[in-house]
PDB file of C-alpha atoms in Angstrom:
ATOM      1  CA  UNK A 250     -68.380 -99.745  59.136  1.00  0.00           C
ATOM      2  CA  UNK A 251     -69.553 -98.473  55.473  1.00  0.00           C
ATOM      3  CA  UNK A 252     -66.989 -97.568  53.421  1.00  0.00           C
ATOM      4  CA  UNK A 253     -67.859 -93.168  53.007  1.00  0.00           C
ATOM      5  CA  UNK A 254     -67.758 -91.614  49.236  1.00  0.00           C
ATOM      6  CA  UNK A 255     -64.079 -90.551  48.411  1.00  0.00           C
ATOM      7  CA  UNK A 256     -63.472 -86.687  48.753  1.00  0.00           C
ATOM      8  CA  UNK A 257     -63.496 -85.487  45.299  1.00  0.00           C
ATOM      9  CA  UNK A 258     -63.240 -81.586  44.314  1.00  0.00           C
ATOM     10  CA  UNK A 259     -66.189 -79.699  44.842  1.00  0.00           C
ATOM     11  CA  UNK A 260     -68.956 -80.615  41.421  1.00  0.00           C
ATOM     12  CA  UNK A 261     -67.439 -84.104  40.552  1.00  0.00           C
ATOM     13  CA  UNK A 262     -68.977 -86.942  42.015  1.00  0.00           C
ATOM     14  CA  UNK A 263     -67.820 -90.868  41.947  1.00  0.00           C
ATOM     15  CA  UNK A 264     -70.325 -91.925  39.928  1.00  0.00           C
ATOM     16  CA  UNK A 265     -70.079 -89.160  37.261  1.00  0.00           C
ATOM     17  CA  UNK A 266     -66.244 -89.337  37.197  1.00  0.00           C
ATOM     18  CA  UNK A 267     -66.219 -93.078  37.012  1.00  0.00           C
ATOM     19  CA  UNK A 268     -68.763 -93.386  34.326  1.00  0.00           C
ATOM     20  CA  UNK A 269     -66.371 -90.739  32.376  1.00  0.00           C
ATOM     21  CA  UNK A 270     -62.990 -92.783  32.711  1.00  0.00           C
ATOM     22  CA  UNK A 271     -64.615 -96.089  31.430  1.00  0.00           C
ATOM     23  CA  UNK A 272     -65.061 -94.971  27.897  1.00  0.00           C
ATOM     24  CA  UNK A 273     -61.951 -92.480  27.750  1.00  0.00           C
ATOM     25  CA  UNK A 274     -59.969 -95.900  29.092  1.00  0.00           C
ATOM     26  CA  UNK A 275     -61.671 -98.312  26.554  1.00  0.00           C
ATOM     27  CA  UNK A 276     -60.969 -95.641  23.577  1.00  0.00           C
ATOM     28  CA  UNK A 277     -57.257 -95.912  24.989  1.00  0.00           C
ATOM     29  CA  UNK A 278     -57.062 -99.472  24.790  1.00  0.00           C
ATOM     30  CA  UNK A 279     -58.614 -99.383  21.146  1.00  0.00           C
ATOM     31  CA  UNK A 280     -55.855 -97.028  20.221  1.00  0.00           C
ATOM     32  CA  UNK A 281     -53.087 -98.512  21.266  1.00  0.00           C
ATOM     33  CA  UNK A 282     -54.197-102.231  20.068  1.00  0.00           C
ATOM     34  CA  UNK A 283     -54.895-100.788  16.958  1.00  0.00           C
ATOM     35  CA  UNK A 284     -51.249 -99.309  16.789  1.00  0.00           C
ATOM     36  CA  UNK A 285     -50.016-102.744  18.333  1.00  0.00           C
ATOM     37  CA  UNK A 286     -51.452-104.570  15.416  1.00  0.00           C
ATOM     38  CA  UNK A 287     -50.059-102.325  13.055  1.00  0.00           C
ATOM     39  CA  UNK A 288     -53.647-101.544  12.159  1.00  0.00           C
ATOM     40  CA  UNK A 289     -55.545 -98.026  11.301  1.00  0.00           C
ATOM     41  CA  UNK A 290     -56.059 -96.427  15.044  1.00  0.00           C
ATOM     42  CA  UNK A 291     -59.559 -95.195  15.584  1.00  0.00           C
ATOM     43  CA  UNK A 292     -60.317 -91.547  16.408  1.00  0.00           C
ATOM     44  CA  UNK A 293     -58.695 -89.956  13.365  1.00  0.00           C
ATOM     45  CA  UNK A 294     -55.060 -90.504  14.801  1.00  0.00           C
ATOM     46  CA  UNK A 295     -52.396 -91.047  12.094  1.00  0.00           C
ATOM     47  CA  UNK A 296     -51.729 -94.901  11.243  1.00  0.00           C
ATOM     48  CA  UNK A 297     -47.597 -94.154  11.199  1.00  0.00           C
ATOM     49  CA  UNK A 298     -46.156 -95.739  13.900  1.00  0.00           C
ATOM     50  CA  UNK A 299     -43.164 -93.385  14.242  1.00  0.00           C
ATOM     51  CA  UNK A 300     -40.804 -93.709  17.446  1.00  0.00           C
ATOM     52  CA  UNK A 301     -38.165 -90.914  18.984  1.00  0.00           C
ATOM     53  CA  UNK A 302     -35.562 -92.748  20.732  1.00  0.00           C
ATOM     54  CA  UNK A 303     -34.573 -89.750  22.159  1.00  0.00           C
ATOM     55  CA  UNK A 304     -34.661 -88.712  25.744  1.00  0.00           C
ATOM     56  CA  UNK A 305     -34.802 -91.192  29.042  1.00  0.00           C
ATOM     57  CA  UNK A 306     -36.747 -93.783  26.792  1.00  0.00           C
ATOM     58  CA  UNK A 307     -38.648 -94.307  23.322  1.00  0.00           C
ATOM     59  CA  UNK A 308     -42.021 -92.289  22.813  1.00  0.00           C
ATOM     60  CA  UNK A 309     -43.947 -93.575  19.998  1.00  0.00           C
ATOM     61  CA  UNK A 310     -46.886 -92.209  18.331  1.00  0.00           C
ATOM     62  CA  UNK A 311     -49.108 -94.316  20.512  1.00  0.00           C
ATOM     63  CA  UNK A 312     -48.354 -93.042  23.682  1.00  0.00           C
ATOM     64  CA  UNK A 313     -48.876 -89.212  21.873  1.00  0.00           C
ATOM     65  CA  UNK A 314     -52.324 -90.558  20.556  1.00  0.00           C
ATOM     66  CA  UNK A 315     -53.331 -91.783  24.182  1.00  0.00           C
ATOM     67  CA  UNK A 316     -52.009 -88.371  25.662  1.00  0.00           C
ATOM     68  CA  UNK A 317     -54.348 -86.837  23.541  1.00  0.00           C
ATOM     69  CA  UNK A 318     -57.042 -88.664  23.590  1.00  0.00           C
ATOM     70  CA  UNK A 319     -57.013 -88.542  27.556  1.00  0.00           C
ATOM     71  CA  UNK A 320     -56.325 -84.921  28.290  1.00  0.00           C
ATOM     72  CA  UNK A 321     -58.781 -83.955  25.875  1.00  0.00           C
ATOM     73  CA  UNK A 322     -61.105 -85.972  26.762  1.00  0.00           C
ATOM     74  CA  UNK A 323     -61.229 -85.128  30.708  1.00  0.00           C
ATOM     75  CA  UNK A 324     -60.991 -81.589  29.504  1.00  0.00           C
ATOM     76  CA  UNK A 325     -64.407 -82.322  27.458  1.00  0.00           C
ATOM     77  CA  UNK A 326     -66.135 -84.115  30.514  1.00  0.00           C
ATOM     78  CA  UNK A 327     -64.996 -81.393  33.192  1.00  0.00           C
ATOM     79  CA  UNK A 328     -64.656 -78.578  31.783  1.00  0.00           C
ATOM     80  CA  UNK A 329     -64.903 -76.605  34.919  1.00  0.00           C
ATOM     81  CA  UNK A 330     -63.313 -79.154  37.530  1.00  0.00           C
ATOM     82  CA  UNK A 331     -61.035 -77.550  39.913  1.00  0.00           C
ATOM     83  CA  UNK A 332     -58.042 -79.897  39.005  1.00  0.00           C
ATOM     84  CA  UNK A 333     -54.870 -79.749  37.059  1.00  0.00           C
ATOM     85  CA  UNK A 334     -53.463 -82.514  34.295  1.00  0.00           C
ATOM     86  CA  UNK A 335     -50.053 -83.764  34.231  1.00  0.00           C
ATOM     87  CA  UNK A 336     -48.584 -86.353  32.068  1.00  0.00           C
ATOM     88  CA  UNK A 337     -45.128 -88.002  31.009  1.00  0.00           C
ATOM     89  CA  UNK A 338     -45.526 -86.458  27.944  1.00  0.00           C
ATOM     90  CA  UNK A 339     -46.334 -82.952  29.084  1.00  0.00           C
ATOM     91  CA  UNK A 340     -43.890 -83.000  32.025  1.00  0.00           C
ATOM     92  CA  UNK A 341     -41.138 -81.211  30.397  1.00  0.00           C
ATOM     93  CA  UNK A 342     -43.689 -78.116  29.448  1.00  0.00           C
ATOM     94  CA  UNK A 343     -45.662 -78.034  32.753  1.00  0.00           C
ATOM     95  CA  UNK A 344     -42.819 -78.526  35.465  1.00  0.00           C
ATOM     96  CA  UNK A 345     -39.960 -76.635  37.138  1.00  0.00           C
ATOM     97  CA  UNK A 346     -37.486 -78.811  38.741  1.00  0.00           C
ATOM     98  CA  UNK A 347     -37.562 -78.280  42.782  1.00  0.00           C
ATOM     99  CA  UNK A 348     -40.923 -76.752  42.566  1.00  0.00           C
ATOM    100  CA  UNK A 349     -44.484 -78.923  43.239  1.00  0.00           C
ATOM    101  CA  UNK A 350     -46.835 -77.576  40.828  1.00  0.00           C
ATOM    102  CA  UNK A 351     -49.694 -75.363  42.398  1.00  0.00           C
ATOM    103  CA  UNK A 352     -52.542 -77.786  42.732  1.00  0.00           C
ATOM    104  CA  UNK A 353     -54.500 -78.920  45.085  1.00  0.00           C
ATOM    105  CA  UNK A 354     -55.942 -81.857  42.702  1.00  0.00           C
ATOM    106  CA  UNK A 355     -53.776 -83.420  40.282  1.00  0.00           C
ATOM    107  CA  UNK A 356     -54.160 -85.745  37.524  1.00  0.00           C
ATOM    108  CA  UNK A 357     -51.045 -88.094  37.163  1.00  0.00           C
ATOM    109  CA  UNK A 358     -51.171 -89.537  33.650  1.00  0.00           C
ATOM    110  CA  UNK A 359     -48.952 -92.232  31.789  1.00  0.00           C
ATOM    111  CA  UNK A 360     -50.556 -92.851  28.448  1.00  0.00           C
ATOM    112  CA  UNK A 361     -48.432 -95.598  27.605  1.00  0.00           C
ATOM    113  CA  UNK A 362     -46.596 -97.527  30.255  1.00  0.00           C
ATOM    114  CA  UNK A 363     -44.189-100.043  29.160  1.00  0.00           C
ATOM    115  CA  UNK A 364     -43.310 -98.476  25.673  1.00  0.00           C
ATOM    116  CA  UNK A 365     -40.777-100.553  25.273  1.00  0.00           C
ATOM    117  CA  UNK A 366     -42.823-103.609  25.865  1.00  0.00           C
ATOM    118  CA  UNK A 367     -45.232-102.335  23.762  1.00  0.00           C
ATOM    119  CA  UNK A 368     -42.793-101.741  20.749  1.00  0.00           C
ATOM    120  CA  UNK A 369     -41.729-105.314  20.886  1.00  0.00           C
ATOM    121  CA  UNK A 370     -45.079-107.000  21.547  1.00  0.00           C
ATOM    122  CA  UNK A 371     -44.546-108.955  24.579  1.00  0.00           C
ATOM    123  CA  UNK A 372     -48.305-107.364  25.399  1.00  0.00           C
ATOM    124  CA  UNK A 373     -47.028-106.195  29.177  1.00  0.00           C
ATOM    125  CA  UNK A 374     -47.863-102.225  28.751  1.00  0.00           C
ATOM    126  CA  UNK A 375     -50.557-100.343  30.800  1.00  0.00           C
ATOM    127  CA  UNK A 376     -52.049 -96.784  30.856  1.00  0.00           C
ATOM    128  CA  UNK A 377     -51.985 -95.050  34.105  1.00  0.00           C
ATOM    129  CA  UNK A 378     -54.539 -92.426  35.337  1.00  0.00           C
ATOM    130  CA  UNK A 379     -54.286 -91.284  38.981  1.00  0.00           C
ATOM    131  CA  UNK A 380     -55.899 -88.464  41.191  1.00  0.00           C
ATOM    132  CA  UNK A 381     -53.770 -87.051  43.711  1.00  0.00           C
ATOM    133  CA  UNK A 382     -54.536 -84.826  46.444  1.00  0.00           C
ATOM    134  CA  UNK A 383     -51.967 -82.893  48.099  1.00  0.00           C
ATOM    135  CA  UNK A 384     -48.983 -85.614  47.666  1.00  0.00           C
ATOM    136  CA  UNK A 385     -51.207 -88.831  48.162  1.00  0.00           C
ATOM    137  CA  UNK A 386     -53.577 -90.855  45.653  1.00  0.00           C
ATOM    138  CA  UNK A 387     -56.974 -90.991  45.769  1.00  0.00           C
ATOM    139  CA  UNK A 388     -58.148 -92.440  43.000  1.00  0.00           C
ATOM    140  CA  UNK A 389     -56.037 -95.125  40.306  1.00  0.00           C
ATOM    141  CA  UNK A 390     -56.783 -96.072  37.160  1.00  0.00           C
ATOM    142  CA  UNK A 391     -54.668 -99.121  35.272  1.00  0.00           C
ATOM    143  CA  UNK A 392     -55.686-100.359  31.867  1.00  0.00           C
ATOM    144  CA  UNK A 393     -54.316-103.476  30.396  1.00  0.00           C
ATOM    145  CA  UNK A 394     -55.470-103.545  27.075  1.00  0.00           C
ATOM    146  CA  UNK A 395     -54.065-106.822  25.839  1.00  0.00           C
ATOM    147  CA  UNK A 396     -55.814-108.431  28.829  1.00  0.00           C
ATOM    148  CA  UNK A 397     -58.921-106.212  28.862  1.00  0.00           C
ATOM    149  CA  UNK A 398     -58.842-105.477  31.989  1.00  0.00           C
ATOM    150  CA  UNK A 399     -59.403-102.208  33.853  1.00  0.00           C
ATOM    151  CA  UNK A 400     -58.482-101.571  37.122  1.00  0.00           C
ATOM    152  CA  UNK A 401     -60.205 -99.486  39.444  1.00  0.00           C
ATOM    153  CA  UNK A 402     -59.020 -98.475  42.886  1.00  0.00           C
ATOM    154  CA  UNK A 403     -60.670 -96.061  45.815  1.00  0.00           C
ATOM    155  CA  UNK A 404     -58.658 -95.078  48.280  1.00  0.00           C
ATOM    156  CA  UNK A 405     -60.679 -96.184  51.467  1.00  0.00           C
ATOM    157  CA  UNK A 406     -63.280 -97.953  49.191  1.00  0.00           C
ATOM    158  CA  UNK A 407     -61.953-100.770  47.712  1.00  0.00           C
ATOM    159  CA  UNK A 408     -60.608-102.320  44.479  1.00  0.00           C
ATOM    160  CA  UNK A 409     -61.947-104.115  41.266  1.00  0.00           C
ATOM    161  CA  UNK A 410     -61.559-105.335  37.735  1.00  0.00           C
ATOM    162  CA  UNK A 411     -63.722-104.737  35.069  1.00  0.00           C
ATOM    163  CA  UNK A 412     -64.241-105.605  31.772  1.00  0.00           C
ATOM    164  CA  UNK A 413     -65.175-104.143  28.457  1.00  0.00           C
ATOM    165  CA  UNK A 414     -68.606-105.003  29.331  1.00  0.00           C
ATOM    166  CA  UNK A 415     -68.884-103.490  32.317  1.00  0.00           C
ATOM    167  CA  UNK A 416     -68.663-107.014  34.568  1.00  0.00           C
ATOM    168  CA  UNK A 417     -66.817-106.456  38.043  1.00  0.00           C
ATOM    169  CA  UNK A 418     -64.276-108.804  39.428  1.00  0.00           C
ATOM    170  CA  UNK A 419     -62.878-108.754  42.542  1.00  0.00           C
ATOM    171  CA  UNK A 420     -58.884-108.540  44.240  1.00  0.00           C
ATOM    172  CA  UNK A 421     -57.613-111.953  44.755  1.00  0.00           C
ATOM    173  CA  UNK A 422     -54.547-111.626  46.950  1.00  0.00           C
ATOM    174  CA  UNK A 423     -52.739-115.312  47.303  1.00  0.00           C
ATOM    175  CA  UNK A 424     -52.899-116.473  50.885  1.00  0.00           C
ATOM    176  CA  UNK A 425     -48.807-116.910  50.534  1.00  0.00           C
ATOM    177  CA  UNK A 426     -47.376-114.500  53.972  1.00  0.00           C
ATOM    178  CA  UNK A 427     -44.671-117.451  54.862  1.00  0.00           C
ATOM    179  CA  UNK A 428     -40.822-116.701  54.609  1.00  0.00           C
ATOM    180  CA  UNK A 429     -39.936-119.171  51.628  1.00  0.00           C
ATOM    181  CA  UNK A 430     -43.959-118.948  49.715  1.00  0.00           C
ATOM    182  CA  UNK A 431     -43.666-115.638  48.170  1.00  0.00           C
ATOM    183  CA  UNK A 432     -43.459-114.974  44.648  1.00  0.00           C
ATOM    184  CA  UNK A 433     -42.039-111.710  43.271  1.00  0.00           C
ATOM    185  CA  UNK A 434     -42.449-110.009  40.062  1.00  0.00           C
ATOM    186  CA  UNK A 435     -39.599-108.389  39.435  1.00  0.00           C
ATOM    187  CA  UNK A 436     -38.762-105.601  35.969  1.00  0.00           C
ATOM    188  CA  UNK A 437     -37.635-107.133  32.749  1.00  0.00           C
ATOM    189  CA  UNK A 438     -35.593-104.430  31.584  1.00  0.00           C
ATOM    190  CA  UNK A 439     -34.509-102.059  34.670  1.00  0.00           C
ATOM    191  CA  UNK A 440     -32.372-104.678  36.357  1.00  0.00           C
ATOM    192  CA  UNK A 441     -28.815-104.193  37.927  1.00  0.00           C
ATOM    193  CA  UNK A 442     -26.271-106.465  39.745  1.00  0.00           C
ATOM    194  CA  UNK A 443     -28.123-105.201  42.846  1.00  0.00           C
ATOM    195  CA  UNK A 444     -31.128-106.194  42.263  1.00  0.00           C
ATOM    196  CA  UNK A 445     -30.263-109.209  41.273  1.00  0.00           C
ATOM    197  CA  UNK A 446     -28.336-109.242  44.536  1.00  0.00           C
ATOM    198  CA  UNK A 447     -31.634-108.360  46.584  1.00  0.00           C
ATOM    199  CA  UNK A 448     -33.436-110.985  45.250  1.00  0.00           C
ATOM    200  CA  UNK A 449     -31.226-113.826  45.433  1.00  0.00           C
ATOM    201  CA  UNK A 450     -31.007-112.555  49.591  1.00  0.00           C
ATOM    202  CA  UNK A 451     -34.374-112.470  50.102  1.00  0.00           C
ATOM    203  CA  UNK A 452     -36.743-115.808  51.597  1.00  0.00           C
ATOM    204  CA  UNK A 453     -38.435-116.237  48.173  1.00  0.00           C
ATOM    205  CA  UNK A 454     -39.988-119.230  46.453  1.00  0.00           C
ATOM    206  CA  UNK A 455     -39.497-117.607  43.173  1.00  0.00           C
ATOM    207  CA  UNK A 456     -39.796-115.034  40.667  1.00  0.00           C
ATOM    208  CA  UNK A 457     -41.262-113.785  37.055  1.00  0.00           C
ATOM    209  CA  UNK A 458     -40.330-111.017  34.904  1.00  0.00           C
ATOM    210  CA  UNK A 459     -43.136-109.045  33.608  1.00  0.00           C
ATOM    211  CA  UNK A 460     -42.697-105.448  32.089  1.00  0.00           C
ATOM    212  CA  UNK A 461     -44.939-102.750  32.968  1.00  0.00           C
ATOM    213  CA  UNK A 462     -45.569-101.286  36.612  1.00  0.00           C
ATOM    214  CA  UNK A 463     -48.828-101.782  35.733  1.00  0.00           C
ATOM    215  CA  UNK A 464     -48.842-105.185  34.630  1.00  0.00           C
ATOM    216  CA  UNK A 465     -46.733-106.105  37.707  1.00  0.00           C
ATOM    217  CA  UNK A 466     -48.839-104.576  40.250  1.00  0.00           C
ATOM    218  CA  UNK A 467     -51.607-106.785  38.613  1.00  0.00           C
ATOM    219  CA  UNK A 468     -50.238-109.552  38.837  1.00  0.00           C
ATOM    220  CA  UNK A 469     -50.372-109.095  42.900  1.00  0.00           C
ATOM    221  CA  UNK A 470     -53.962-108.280  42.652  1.00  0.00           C
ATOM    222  CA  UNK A 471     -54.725-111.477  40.487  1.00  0.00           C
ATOM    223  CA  UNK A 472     -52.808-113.294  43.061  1.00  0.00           C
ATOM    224  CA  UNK A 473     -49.911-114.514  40.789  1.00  0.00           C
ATOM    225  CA  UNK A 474     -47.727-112.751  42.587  1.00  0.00           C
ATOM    226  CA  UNK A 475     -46.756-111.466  46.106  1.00  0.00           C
ATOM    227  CA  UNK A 476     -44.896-108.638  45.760  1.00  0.00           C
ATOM    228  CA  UNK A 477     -42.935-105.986  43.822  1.00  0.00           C
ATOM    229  CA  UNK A 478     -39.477-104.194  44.273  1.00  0.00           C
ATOM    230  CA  UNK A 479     -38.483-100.903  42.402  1.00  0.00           C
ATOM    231  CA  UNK A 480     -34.572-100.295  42.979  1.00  0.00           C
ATOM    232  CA  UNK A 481     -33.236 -97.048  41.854  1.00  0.00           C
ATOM    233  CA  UNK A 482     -29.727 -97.375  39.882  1.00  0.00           C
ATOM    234  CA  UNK A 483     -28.723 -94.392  37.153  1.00  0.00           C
ATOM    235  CA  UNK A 484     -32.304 -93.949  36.338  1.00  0.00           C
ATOM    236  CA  UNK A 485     -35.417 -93.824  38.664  1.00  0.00           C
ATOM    237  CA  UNK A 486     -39.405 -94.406  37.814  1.00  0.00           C
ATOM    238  CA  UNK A 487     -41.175 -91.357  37.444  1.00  0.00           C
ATOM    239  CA  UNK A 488     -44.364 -90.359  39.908  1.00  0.00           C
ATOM    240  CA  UNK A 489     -46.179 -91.463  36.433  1.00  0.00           C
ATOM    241  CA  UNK A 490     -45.128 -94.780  36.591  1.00  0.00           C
ATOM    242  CA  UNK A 491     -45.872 -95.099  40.292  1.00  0.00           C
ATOM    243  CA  UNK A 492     -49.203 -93.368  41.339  1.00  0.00           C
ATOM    244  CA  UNK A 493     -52.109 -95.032  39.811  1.00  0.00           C
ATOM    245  CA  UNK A 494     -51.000 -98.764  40.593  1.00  0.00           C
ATOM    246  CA  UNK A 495     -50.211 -97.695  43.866  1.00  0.00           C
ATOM    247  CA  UNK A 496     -53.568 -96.261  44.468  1.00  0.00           C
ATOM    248  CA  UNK A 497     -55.185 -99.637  42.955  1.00  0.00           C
ATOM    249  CA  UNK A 498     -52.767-101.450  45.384  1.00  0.00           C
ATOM    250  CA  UNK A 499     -53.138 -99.407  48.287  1.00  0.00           C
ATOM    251  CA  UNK A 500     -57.528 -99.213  47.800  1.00  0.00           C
ATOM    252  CA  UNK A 501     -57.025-103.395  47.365  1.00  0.00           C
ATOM    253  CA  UNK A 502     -55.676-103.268  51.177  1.00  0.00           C
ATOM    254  CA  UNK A 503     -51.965-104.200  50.049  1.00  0.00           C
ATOM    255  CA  UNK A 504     -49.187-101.846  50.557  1.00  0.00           C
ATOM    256  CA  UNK A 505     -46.449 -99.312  48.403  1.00  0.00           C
ATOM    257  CA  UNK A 506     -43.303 -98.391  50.329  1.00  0.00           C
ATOM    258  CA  UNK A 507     -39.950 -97.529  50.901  1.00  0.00           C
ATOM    259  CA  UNK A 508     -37.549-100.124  52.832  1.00  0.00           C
ATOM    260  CA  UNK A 509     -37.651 -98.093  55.417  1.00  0.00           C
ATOM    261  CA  UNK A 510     -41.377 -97.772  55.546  1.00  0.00           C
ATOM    262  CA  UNK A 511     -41.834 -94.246  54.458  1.00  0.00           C
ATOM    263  CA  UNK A 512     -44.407 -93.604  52.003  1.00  0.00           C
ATOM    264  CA  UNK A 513     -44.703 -92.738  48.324  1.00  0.00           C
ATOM    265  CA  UNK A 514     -45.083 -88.897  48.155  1.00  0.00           C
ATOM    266  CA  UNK A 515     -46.750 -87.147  44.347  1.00  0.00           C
ATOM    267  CA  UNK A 516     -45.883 -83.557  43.668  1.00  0.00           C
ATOM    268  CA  UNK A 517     -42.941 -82.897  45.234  1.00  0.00           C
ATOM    269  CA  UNK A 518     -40.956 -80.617  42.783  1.00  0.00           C
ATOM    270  CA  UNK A 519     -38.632 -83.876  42.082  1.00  0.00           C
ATOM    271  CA  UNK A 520     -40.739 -86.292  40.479  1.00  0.00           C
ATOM    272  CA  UNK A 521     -38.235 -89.356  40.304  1.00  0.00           C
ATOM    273  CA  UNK A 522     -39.472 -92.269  42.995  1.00  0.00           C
ATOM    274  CA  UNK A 523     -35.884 -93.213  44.179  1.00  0.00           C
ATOM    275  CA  UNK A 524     -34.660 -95.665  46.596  1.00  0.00           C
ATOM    276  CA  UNK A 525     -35.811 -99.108  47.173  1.00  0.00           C
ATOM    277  CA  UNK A 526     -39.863 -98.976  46.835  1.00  0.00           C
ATOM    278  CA  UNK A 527     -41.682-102.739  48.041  1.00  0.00           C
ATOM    279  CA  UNK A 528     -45.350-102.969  46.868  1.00  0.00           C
ATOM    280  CA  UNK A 529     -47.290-106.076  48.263  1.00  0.00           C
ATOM    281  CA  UNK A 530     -50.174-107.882  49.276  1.00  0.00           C
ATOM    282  CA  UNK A 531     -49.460-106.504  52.663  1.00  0.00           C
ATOM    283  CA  UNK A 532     -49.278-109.822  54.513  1.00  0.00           C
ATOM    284  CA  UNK A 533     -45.457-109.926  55.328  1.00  0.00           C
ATOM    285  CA  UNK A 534     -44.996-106.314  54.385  1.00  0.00           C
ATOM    286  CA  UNK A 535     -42.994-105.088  57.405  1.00  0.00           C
ATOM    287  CA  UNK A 536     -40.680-108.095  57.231  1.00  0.00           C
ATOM    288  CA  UNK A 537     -40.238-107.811  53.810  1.00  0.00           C
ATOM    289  CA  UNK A 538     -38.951-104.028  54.756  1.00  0.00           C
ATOM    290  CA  UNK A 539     -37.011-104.810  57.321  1.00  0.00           C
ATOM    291  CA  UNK A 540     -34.951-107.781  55.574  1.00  0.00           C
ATOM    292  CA  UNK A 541     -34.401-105.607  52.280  1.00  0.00           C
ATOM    293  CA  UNK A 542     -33.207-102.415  53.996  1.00  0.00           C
ATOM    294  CA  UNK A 543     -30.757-105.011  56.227  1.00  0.00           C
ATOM    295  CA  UNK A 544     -29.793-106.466  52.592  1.00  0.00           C
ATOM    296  CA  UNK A 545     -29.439-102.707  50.786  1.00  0.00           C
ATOM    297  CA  UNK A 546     -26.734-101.878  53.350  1.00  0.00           C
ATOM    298  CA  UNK A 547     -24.777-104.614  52.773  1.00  0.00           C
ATOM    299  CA  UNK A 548     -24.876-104.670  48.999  1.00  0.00           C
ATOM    300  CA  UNK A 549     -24.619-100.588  48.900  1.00  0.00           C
ATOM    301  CA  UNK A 550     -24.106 -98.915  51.938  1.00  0.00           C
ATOM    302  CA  UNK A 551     -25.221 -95.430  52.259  1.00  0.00           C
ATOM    303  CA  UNK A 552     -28.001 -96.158  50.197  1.00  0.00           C
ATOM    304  CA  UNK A 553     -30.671 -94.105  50.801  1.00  0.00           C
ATOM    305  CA  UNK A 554     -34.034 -96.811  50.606  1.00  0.00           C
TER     306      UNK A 554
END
């Protein structure tokens, strides 16, 4: 069967609204290498490099100028499209705790994922763009721009890479499903005597840390990696952190869960993603569920996954 044109609101087609995120993505990238390199950013932003430590984590000047650049820039292509945009950096303006905001079509942005990667130059940071409808994905955007390579994912129609030249390359999932072959990719910095826990319980060949969500989720699609596990300690990822690779994950054919196999869910009025979240290839998925929630209620009972 053909793959059918992803629902989009009413005015905004695929084509139109992909040809508009490749050079708002691309600007992105330029931005924030620019501000890696300690180099004058393009686009008039200032050169300063400031940071606010403040808050749940750092926010540089980078991930302002991205914000920026972004919403303003899908406000200039779509002036009239019946959507709202949310980012990290808005979130504290926009939302009311308890209470999803009032949109049908929402724009879930994180214009700088991995700050603190980013701020000591290991290179694993990402920028996340995702359309949601209702509380699901549609659409995900993930930018790497040390690796130059944009990530594309249609719910329903597929995933792909391209580059800054437009070339296309495809998903490769490894062919590793066997208890004992899989490789996980695990967080650098958000790790806890539980996690470590999980890990060492689970039938893995091995594992690599790698920093942002977006990076990791990549790795999966590159086939470096297997699979993915988000465990929720005194902190939680944020719907920004989760949406767009989950859409590119999810379009790829690979799947984003809880333990107990209940889905992500966007726009909620509580935007933390708590509990034990598994994204993977999707070859071993339900096992992989099954043996973690067993694990989670030995290591922490009463956990909710």
């Amino acid at each position: 069967m053909m793959p059918t044109a992803m629902n989009l609101p009413a005015g905004i087609s695929q084509d139109s609204l992909l040809e508009a995120l490749r050079p708002l993505c691309w600007g992105a990238a330029d931005i924030l290498r620019a501000y890696a390199r300690g180099e004058q950013p393009p686009h008039g932003f200032s050169r300063a490099l400031s940071v606010d430590h403040g808050g749940e984590g750092p926010v540089s000047a980078a991930d302002l100028a991205v914000n920026q650049w972004l919403l303003e820039g899908l406000h200039a292509a779509f002036p009239d499209a019946g959507w709202t945009l949310l980012s990290e950096e808005t979130a504290k303006e926009q939302l009311t705790e308890g209470e999803p905001l009032p949109a049908e079509w929402l724009w879930i942005l994180d214009p700088l994922d991995g700050t603190k990667d980013f701020l000591q130059g290991t290179g694993e940071y990402a920028v996340h763009l995702a359309l949601v409808q209702g509380q699901r994905p549609v659409l995900g955007v993930v930018l790497l721009p040390e690796a130059d390579e944009l990530w594309f994912g249609l719910v329903g129609d597929g995933s792909w890479c391209e580059n800054r030249t437009g070339q296309r390359g495809p998903v490769r999932f490894s062919d590793r499903n066997a208890e004992g072959e899989l490789i996980m990719v695990a967080s650098r910095s958000h790790r806890d005597n539980r996690l470590e826990r999980l890990i060492a319980a689970l039938p893995l060949a091995g594992s690599k840390a790698v920093g942002s969500v977006g990076c990791k989720v990549a790795t999966i699609l590159r086939g470096e990696t297997d699979l993915y596990i988000s465990l929720s300690g005194k902190s939680a990822p944020k719907d920004w952190d989760m949406a767009a690779p989950e859409a590119v994950l999810l379009a790829a054919g690979g799947a984003f869960t809880h333990a107990d196999g209940r889905p992500l869910s966007y726009n909620t009025g509580d935007v933390r993603q708590a509990g034990c979240l598994i994204a993977s290839h999707g070859k071993a998925h339900a096992a992989l569920e099954k043996r973690a929630a067993e694990v989670m209620q030995t290591i922490d009972p009463g956990f909710q996954v």
